[in-house]
Tab-separated table of N, CA and C and ligand atoms in Angstrom:
chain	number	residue	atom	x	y	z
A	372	UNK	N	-0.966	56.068	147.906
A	372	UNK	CA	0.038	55.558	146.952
A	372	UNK	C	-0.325	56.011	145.539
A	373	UNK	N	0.919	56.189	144.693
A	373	UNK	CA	0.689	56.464	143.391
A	373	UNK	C	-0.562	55.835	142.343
A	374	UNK	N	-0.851	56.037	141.094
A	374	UNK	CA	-1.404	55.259	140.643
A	374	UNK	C	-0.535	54.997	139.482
A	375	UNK	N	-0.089	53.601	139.295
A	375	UNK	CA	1.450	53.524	138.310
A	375	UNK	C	0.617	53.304	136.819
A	376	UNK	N	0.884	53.289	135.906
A	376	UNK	CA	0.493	52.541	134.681
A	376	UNK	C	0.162	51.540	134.513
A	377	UNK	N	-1.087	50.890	134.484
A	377	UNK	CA	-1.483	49.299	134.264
A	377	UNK	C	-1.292	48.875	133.225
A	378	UNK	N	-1.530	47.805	133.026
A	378	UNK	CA	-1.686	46.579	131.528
A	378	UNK	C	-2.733	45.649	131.695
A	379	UNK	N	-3.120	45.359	130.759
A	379	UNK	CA	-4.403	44.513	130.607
A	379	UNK	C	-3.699	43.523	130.614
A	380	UNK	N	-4.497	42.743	131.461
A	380	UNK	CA	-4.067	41.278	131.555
A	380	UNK	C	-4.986	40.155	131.341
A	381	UNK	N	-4.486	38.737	130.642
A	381	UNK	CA	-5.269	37.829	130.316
A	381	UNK	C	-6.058	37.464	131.400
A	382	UNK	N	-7.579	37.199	131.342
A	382	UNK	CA	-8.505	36.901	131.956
A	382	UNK	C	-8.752	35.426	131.792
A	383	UNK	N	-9.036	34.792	133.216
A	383	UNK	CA	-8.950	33.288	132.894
A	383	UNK	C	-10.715	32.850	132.476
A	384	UNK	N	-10.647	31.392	132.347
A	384	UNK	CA	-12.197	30.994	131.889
A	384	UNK	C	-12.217	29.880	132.921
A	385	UNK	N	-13.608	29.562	133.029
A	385	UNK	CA	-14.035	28.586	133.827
A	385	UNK	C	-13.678	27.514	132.916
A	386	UNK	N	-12.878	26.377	133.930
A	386	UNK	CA	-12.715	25.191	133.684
A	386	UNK	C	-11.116	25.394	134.767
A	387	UNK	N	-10.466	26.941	134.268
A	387	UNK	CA	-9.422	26.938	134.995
A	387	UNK	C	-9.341	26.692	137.249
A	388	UNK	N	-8.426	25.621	137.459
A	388	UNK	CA	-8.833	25.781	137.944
A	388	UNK	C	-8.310	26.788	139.444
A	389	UNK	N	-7.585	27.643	139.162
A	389	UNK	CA	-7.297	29.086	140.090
A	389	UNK	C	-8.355	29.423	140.386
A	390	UNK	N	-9.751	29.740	139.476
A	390	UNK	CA	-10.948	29.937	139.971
A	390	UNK	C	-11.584	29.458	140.723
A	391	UNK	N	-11.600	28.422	141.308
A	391	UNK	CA	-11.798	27.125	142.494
A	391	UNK	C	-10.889	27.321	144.266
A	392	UNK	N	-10.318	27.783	143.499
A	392	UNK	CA	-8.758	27.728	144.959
A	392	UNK	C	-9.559	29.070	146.019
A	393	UNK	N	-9.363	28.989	147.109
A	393	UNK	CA	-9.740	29.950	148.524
A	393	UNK	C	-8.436	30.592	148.016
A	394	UNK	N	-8.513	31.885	147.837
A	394	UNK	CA	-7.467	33.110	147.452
A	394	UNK	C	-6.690	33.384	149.219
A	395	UNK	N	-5.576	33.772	148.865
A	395	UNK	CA	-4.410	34.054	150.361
A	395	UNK	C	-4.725	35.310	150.448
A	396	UNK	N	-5.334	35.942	151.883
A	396	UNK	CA	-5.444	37.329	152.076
A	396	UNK	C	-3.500	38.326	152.477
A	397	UNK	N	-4.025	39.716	151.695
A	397	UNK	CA	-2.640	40.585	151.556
A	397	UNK	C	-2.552	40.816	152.937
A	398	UNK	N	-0.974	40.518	152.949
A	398	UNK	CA	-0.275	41.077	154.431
A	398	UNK	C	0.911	42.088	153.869
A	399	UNK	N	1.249	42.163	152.734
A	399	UNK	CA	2.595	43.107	152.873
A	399	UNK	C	1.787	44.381	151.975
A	400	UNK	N	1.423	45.485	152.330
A	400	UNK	CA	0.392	46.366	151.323
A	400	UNK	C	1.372	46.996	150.641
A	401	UNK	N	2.398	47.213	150.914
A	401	UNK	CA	3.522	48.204	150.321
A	401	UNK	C	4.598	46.614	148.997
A	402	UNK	N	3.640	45.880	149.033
A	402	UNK	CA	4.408	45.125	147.827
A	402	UNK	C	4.262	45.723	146.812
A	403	UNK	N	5.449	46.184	146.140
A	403	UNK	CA	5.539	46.783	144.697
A	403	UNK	C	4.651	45.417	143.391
A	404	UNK	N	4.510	44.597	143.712
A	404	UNK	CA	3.590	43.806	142.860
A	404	UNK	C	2.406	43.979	142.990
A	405	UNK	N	2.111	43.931	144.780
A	405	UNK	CA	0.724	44.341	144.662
A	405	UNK	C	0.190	45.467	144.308
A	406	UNK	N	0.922	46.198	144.231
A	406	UNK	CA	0.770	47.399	143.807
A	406	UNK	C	0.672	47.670	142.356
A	407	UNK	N	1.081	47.184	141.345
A	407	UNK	CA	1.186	46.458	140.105
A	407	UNK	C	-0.462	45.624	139.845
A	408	UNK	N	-0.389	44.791	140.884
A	408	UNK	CA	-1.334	44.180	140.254
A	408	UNK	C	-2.637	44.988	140.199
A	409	UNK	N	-3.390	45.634	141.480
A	409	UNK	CA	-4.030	46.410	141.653
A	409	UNK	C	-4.222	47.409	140.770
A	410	UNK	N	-3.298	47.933	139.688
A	410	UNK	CA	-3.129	49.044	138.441
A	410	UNK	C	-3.833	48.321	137.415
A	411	UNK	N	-2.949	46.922	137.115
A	411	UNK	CA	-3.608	46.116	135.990
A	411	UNK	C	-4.838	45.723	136.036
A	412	UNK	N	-5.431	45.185	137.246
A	412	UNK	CA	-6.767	44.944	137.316
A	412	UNK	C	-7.795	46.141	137.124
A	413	UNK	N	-7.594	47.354	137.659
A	413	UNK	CA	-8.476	48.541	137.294
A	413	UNK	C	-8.364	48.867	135.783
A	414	UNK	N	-7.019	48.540	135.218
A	414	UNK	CA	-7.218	48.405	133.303
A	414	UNK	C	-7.648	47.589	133.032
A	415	UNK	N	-7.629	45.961	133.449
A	415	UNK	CA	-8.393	45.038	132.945
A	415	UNK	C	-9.966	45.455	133.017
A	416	UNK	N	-10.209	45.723	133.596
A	416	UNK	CA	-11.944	45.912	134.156
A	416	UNK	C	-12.188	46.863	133.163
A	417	UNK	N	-11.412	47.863	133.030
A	417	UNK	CA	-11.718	49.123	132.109
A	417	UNK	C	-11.661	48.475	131.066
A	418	UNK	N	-10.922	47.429	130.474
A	418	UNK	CA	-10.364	47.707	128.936
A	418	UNK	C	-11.938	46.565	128.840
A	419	UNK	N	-12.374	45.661	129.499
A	419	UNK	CA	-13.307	44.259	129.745
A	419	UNK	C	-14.547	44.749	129.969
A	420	UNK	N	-14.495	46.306	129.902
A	420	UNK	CA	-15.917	46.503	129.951
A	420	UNK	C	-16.777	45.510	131.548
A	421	UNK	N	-15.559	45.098	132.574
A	421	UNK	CA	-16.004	44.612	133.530
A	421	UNK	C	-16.997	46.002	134.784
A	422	UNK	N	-17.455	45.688	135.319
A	422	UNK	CA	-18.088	46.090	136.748
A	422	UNK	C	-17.297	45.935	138.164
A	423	UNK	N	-16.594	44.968	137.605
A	423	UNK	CA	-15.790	44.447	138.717
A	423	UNK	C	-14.435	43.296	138.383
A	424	UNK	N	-13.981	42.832	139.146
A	424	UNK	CA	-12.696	41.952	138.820
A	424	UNK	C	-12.263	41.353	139.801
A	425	UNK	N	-11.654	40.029	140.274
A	425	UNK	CA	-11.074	39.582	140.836
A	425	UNK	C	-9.421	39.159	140.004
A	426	UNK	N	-8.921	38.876	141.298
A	426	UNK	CA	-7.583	38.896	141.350
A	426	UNK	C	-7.067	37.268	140.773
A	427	UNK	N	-7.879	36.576	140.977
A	427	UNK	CA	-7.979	34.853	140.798
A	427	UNK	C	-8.421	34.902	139.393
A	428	UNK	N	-9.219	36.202	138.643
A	428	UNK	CA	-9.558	35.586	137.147
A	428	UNK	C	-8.127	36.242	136.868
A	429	UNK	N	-6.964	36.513	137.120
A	429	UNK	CA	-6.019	37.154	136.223
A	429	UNK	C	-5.140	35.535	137.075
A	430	UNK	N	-5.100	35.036	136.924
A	430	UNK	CA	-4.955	33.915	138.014
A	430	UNK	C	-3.335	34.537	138.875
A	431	UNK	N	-4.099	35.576	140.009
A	431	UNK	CA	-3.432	35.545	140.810
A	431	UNK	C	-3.972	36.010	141.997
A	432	UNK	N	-4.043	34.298	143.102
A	432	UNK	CA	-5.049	34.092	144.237
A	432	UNK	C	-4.752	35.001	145.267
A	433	UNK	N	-5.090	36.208	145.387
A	433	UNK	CA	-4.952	37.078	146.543
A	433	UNK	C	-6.627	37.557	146.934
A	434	UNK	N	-6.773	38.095	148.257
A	434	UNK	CA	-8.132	38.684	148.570
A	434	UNK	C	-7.749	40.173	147.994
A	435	UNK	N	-7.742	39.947	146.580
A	435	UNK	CA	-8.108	41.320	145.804
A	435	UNK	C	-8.939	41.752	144.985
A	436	UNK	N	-9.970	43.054	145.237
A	436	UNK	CA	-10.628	42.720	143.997
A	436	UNK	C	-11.135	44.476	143.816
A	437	UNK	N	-11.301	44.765	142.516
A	437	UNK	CA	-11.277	45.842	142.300
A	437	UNK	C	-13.447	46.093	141.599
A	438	UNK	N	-13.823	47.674	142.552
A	438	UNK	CA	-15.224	47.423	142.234
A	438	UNK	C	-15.030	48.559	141.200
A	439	UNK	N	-15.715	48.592	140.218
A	439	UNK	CA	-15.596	49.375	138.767
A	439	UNK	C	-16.746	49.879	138.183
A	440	UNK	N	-17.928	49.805	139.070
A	440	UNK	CA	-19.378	50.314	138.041
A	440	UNK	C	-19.342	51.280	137.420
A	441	UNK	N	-19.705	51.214	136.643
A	441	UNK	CA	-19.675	52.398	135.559
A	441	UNK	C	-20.903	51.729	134.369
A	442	UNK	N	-21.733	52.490	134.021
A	442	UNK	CA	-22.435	52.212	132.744
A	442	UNK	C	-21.619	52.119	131.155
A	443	UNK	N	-22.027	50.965	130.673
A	443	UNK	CA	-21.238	50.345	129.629
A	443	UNK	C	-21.924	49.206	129.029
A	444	UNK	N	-21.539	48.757	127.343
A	444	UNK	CA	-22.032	47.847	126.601
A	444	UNK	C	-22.930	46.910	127.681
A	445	UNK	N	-21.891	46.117	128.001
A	445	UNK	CA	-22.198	45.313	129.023
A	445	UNK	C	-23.579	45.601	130.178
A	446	UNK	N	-23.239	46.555	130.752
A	446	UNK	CA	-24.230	46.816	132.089
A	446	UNK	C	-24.890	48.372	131.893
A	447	UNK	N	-25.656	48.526	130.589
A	447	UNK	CA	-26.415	49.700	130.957
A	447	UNK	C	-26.176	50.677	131.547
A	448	UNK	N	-27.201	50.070	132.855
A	448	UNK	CA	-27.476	51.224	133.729
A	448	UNK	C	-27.104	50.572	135.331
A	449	UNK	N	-25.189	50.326	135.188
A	449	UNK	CA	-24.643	50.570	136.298
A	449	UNK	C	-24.557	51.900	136.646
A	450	UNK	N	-24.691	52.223	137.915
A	450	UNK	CA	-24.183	53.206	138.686
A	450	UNK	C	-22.981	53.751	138.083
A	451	UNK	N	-22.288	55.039	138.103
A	451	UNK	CA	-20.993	55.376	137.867
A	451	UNK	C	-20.017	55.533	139.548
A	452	UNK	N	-19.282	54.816	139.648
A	452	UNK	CA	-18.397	54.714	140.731
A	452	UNK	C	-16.728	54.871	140.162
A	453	UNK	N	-16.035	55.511	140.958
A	453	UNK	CA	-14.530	55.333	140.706
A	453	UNK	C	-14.115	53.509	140.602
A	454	UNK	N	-13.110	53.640	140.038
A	454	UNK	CA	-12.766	52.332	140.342
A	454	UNK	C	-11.957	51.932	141.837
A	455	UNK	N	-12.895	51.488	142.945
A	455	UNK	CA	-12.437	51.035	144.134
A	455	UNK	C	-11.710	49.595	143.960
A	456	UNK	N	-10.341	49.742	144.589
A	456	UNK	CA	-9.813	48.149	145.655
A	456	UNK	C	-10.140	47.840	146.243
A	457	UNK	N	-10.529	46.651	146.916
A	457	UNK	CA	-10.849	46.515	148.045
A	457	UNK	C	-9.921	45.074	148.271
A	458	UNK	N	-9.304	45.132	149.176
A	458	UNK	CA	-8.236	44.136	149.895
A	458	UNK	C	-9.073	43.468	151.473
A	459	UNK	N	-8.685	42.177	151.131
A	459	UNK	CA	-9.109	41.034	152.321
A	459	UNK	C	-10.721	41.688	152.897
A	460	UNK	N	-11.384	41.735	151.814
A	460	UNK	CA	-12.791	41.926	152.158
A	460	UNK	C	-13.540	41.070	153.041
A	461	UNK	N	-14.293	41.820	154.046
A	461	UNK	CA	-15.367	40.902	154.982
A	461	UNK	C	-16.882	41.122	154.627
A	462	UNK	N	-18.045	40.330	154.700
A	462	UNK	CA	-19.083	41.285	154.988
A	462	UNK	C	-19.579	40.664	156.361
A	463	UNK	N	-20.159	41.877	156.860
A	463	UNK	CA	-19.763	42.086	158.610
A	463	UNK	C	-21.316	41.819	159.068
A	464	UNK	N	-22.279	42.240	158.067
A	464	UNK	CA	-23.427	42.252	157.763
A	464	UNK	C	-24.345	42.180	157.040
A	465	UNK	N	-26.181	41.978	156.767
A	465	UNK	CA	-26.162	42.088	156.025
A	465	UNK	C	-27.440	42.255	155.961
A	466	UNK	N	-28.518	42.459	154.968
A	466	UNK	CA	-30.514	42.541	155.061
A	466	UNK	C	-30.367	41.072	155.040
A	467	UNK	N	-32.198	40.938	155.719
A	467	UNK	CA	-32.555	39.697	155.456
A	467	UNK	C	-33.179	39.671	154.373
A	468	UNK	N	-33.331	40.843	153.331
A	468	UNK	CA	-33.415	40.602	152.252
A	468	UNK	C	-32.433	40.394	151.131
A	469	UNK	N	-33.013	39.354	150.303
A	469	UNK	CA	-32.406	39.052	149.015
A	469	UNK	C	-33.140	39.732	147.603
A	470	UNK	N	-32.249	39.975	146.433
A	470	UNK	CA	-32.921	40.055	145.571
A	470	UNK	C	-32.413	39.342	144.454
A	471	UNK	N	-33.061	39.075	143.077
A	471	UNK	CA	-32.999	38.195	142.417
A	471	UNK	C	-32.441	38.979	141.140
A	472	UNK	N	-31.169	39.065	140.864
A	472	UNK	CA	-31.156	39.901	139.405
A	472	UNK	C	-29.656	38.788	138.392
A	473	UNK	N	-29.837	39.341	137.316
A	473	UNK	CA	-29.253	39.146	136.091
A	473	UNK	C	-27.400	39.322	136.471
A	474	UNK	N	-26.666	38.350	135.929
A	474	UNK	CA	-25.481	38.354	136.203
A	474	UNK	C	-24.588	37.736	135.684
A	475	UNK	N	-23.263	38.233	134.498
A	475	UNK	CA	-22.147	37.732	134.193
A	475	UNK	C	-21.230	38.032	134.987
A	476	UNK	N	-19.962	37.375	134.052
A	476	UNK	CA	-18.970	37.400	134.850
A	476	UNK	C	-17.748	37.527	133.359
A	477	UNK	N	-16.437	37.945	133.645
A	477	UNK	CA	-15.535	37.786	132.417
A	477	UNK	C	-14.652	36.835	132.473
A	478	UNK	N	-15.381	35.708	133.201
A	478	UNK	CA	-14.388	34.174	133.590
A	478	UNK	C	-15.619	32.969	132.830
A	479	UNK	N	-17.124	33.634	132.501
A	479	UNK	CA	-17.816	32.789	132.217
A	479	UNK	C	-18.376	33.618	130.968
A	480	UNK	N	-17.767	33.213	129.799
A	480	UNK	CA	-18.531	34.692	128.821
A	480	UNK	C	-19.816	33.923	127.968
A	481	UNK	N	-20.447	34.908	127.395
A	481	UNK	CA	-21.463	34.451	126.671
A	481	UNK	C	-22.980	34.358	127.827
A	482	UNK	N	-22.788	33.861	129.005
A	482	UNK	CA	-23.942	33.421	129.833
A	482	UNK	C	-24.199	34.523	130.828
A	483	UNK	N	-25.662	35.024	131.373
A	483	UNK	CA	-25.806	35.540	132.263
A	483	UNK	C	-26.806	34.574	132.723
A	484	UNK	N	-26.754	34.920	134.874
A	484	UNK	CA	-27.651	33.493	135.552
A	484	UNK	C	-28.704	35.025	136.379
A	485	UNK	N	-29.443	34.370	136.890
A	485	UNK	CA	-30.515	35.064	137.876
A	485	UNK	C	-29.973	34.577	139.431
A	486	UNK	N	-29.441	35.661	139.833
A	486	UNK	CA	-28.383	35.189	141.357
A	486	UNK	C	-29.375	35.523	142.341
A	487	UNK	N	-29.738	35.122	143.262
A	487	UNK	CA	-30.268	36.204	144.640
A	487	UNK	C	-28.592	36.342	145.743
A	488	UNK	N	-29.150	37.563	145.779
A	488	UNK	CA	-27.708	38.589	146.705
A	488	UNK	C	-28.984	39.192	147.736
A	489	UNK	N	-27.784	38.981	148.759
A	489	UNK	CA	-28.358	40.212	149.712
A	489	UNK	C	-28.376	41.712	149.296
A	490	UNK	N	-29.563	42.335	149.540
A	490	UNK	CA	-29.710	43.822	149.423
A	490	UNK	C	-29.242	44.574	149.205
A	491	UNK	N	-28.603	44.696	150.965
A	491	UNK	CA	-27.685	45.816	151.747
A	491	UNK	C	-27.163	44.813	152.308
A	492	UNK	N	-25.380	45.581	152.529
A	492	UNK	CA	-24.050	44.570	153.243
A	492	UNK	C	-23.398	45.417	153.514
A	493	UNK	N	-22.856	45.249	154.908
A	493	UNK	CA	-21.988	45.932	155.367
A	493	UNK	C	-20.564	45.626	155.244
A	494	UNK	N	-19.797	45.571	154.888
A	494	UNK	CA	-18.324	45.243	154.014
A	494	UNK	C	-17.019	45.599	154.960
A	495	UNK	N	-16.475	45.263	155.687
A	495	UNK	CA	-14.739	45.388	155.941
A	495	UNK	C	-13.843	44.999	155.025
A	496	UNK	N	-13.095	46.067	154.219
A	496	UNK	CA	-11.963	45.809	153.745
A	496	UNK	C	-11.247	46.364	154.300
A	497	UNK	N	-10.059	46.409	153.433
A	497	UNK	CA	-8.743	47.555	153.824
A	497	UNK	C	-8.567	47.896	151.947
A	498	UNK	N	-8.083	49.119	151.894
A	498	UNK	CA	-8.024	50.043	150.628
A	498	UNK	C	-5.970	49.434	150.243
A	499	UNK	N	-5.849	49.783	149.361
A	499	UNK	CA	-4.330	50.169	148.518
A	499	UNK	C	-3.670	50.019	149.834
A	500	UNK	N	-3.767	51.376	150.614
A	500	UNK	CA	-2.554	51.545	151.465
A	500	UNK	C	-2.670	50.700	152.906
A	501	UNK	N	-3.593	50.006	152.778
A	501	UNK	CA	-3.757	49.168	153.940
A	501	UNK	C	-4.763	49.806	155.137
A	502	UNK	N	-5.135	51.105	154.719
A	502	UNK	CA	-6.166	51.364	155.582
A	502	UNK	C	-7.682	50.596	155.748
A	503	UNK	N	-8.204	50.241	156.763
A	503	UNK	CA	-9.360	49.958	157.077
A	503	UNK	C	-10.736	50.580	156.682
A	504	UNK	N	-11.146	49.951	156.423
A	504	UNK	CA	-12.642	51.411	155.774
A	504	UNK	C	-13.591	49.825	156.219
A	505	UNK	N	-15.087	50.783	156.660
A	505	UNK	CA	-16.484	49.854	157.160
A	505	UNK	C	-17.576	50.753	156.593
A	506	UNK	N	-18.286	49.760	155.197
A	506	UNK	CA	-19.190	50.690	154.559
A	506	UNK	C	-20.243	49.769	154.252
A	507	UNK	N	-21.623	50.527	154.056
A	507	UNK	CA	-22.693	49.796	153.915
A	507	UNK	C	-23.162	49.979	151.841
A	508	UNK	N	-23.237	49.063	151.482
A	508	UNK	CA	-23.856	49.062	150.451
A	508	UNK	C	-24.671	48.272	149.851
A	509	UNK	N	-25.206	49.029	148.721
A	509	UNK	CA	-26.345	48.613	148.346
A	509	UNK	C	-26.821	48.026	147.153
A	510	UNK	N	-27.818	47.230	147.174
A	510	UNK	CA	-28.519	46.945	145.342
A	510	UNK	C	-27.303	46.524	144.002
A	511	UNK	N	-27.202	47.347	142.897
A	511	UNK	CA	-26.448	46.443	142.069
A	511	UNK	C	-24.961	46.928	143.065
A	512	UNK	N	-24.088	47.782	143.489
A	512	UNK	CA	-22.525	48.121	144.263
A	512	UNK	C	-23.000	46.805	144.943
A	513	UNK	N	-23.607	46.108	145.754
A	513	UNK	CA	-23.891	45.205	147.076
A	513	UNK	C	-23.613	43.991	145.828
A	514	UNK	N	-24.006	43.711	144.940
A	514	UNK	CA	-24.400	42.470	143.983
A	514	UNK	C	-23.024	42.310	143.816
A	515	UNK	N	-22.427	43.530	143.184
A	515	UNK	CA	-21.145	43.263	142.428
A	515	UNK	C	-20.197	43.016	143.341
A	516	UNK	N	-19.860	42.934	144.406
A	516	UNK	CA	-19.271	43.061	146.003
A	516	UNK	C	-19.581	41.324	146.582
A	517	UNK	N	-20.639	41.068	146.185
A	517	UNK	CA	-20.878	39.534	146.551
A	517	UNK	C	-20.473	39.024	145.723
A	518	UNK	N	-21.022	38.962	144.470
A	518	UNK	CA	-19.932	38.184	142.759
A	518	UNK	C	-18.341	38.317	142.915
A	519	UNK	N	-18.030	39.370	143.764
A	519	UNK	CA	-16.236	39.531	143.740
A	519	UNK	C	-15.465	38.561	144.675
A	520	UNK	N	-16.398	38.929	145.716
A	520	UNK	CA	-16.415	38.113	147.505
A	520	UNK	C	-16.285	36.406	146.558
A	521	UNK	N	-17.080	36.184	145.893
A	521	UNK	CA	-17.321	34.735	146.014
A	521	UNK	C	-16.185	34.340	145.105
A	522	UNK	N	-15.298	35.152	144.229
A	522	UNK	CA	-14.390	34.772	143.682
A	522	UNK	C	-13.063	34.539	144.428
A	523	UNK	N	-12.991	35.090	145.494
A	523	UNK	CA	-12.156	34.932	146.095
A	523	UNK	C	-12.133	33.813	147.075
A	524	UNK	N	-13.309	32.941	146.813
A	524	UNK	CA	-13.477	31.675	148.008
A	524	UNK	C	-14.159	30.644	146.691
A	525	UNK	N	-13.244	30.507	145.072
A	525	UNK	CA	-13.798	29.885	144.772
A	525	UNK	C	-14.795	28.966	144.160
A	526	UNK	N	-15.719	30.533	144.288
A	526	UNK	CA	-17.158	30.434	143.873
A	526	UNK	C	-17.877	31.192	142.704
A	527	UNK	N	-18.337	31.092	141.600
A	527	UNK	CA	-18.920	31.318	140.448
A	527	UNK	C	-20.179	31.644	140.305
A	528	UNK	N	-20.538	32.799	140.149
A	528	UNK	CA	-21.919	32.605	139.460
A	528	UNK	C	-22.918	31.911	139.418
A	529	UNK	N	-22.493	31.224	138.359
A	529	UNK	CA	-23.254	29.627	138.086
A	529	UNK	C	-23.351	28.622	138.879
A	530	UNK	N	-22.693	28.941	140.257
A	530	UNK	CA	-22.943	27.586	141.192
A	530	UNK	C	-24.352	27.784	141.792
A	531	UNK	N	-24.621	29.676	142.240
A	531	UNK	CA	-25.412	30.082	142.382
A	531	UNK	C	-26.811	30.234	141.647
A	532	UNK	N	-27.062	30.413	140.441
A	532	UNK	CA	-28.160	30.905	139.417
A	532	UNK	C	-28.895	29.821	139.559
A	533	UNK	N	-30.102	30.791	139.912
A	533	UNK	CA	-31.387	29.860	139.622
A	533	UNK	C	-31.763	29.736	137.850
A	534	UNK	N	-31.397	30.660	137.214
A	534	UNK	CA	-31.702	30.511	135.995
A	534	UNK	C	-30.513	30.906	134.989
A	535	UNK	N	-30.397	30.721	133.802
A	535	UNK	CA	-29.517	31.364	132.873
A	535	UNK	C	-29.969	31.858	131.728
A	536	UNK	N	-29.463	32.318	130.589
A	536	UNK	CA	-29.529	32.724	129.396
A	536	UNK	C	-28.336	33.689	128.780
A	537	UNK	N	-28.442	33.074	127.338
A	537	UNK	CA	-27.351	33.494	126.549
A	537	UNK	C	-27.045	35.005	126.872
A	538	UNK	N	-26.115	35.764	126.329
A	538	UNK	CA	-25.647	37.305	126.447
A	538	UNK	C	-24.688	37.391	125.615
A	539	UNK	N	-24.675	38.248	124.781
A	539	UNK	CA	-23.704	38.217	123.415
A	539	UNK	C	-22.815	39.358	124.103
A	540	UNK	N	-23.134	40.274	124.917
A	540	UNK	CA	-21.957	40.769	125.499
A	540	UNK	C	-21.440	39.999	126.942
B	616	NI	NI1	-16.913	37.307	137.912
């Protein structure tokens, strides 16, 4: 499918509570909204200096969420990745290792927490056009993939962090 023109869209804050709600997984892939929304969220992330995005901080509860690493103000020394969709995400798998790293979000600004994430995860989504894809990833792509996952069931950051501290970006 095309890639149409996005718009940045208002990003919600914790207290809202869309961020709380279990998000409705996509069944119609050829919705001209979803298709819309999916544009705006890869500009939101871009324009937010995000890593990633869910569909619930633009408060609209779908299993959508777009992965965006790229090195920036914000995150250093992210990885550079295209900006991936990923629709009605699973993880299928995963290490029995965890690791412990540093983590905002653009629904909780000002704060980063110390999360433990699994490692390596093996991930089922489906892409834009509704195709299926089964991929293994890793380290910070695996982190940012669990922070997205948990937005879509609800879950924050901060429910998680063993620790916090301020972050002016
Ligand atoms: Ni977040």
């Amino acid at each position: 499918m095309t890639n149409n023109q996005g718009q940045t869209l208002k990003v919600i804050q914790i207290g809202n509570s869309i961020l709380r709600q279990t998000a409705q997984p996509v069944e119609n892939f050829a919705d001209v909204g979803l298709q819309q929304l999916i544009d705006d969220l890869i500009d939101t992330a871009i324009a937010s200096h995000g890593v990633g995005i869910a569909a619930p901080q633009v408060a609209q509860s779908y299993r959508v969420f777009i992965v965006s690493s790229h090195p920036n103000p914000r995150y250093p020394d992210a990885p550079q990745m295209p900006p991936t969709p990923m629709l009605n995400p699973e993880i299928v798998s995963h290490s029995e290792t965890t690791i412990e790293g540093w983590e905002g979000c653009l629904s909780v600004p000002g704060k980063r927490g110390l999360v433990p994430r699994y490692k390596d995860i093996e991930v089922e989504y489906r892409d834009r056009d509704g195709i299926l894809h089964r991929q293994v990833f890793t380290d910070f792509i695996a982190r940012i993939i669990q922070h997205e996952l948990d937005h879509l069931n609800g879950i924050l950051f901060c429910d998680r962090a063993l620790a916090f501290k301020d972050n002016l970006n």
